[in-house]
mmCIF file with all atom_site columns, C-alpha atoms in Angstrom:
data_model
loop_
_atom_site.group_PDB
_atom_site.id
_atom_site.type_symbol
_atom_site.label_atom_id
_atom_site.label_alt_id
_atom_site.label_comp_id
_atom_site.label_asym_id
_atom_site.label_entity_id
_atom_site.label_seq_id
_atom_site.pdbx_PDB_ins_code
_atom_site.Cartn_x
_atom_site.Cartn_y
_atom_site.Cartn_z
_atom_site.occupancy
_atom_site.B_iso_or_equiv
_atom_site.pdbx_formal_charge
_atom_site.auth_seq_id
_atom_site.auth_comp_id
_atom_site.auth_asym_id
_atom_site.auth_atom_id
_atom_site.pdbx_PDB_model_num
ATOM 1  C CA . UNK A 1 1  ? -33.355 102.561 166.161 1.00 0.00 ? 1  UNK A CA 1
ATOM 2  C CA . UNK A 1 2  ? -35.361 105.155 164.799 1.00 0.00 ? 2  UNK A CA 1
ATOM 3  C CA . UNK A 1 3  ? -36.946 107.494 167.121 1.00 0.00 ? 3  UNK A CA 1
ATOM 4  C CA . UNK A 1 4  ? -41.058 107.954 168.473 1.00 0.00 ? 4  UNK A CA 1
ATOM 5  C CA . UNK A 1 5  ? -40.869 110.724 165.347 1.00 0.00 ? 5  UNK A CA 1
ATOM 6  C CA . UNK A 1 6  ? -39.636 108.541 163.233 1.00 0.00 ? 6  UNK A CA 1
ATOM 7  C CA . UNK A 1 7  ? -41.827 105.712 164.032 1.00 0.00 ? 7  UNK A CA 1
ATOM 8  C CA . UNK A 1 8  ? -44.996 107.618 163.922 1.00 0.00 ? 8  UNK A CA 1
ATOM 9  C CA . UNK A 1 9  ? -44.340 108.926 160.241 1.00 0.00 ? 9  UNK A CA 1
ATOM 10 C CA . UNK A 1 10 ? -43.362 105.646 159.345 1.00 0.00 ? 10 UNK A CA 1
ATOM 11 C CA . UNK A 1 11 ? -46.183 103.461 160.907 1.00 0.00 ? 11 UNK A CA 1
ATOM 12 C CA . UNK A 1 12 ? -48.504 105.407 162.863 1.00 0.00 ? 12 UNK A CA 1
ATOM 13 C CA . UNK A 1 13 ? -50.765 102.425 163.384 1.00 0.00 ? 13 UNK A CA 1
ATOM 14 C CA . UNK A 1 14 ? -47.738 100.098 164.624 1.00 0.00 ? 14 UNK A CA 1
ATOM 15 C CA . UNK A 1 15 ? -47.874 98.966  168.198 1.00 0.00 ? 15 UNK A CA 1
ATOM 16 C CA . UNK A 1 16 ? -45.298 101.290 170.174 1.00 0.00 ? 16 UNK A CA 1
ATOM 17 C CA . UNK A 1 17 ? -46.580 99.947  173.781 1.00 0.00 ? 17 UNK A CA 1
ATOM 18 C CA . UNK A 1 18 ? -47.803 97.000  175.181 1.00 0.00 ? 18 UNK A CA 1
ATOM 19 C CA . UNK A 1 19 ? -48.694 96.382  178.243 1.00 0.00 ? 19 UNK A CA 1
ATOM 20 C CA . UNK A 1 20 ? -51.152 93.544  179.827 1.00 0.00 ? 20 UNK A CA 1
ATOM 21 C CA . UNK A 1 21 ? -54.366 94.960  177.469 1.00 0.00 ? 21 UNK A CA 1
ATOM 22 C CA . UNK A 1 22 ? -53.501 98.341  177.264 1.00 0.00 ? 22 UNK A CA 1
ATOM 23 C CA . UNK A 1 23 ? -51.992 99.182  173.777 1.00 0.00 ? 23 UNK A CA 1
ATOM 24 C CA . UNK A 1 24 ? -50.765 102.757 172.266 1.00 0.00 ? 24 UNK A CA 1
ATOM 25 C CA . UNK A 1 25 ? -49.670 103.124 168.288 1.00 0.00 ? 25 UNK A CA 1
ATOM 26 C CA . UNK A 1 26 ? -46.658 104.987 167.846 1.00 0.00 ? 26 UNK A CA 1
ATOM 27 C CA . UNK A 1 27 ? -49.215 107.873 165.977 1.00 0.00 ? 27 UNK A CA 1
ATOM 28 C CA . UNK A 1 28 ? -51.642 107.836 169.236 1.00 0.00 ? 28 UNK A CA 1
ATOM 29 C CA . UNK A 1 29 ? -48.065 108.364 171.564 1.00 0.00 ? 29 UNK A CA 1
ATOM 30 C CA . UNK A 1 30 ? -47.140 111.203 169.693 1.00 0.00 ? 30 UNK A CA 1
ATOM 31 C CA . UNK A 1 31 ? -49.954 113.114 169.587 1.00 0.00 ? 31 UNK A CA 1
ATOM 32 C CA . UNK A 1 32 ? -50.355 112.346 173.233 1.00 0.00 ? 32 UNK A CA 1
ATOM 33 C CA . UNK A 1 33 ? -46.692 113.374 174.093 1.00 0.00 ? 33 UNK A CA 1
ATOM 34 C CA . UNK A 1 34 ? -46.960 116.208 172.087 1.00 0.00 ? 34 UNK A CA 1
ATOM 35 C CA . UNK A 1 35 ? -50.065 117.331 174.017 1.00 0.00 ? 35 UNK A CA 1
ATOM 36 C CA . UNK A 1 36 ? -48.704 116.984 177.532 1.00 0.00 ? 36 UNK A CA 1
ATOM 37 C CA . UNK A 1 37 ? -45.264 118.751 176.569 1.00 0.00 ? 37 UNK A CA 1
ATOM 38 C CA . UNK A 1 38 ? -47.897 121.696 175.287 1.00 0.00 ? 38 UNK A CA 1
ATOM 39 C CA . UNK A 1 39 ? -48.999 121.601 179.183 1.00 0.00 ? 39 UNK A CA 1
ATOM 40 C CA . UNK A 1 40 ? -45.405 121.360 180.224 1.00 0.00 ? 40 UNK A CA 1
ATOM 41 C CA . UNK A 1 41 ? -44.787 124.798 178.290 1.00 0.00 ? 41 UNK A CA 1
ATOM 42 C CA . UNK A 1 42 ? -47.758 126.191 179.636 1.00 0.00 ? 42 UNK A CA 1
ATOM 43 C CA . UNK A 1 43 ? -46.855 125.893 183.341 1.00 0.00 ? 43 UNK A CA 1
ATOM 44 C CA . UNK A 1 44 ? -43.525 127.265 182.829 1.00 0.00 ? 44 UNK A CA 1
ATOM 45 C CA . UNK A 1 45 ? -41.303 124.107 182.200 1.00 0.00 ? 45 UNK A CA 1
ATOM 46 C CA . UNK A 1 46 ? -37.899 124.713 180.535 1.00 0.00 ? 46 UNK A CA 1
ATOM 47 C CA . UNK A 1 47 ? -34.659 123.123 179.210 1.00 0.00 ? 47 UNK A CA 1
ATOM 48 C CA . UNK A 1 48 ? -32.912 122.655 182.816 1.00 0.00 ? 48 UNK A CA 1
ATOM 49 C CA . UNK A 1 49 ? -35.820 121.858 184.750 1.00 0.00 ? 49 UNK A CA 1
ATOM 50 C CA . UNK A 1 50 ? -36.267 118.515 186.667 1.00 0.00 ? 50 UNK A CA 1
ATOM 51 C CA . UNK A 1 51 ? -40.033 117.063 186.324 1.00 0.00 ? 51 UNK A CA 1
ATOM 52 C CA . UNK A 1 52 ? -40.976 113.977 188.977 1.00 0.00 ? 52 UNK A CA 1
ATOM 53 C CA . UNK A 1 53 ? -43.301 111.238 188.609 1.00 0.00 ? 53 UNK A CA 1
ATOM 54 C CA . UNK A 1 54 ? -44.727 108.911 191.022 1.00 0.00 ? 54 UNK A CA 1
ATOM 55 C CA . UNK A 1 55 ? -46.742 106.520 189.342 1.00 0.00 ? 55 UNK A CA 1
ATOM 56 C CA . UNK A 1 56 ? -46.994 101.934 188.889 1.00 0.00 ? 56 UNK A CA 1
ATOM 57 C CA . UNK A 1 57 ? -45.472 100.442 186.058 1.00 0.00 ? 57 UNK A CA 1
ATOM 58 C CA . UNK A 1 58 ? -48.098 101.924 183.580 1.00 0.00 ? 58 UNK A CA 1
ATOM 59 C CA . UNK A 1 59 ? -47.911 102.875 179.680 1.00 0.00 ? 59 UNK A CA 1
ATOM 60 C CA . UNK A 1 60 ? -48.571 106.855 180.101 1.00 0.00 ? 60 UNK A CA 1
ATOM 61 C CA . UNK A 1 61 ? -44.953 106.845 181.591 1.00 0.00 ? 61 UNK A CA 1
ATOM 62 C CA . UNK A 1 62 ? -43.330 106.907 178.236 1.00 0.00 ? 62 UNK A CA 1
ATOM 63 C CA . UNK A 1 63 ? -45.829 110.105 177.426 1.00 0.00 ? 63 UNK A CA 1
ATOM 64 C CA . UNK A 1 64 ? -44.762 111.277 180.156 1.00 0.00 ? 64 UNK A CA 1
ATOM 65 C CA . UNK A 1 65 ? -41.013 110.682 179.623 1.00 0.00 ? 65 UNK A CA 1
ATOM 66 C CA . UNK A 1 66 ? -41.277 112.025 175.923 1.00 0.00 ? 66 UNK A CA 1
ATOM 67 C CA . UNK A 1 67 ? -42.943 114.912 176.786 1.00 0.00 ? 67 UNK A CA 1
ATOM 68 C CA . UNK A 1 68 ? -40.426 115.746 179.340 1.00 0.00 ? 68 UNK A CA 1
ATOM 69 C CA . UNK A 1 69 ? -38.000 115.591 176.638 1.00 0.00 ? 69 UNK A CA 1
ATOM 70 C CA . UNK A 1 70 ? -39.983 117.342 174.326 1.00 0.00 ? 70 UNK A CA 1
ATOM 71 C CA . UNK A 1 71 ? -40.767 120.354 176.488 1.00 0.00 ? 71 UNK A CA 1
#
């Protein structure tokens, strides 16, 4: 399975997340991971470093999670 990278070259307008009527493309999670791991830099946030979140069952958690592995 090819990765959010992948996916987002391939077919940025492709569904990636879907969740009750909230929908993100696999181009719009991207840029959106990419910006919040730009934050995560910002503040200081390395390789090592251990990032909580306390949020419902809601689609920015795989931003979230991406950008945590981005950063």
């Amino acid at each position: 399975m090819p990765g959010i990278g992948a996916s987002a070259r391939a077919a940025p307008d492709a569904a990636a997340v879907v969740m009750g009527s909230e929908q993100r493309s696999f181009g719009e999670l991207q840029e959106r991971s990419a910006a919040i791991a730009g934050v995560f830099r910002a503040e200081g946030v390395k390789r090592g470093d251990r990032i909580a979140v306390l949020t419902a069952n809601r689609p920015e958690i795989l931003e979230l999670t991406s950008a945590a592995l981005r950063a």
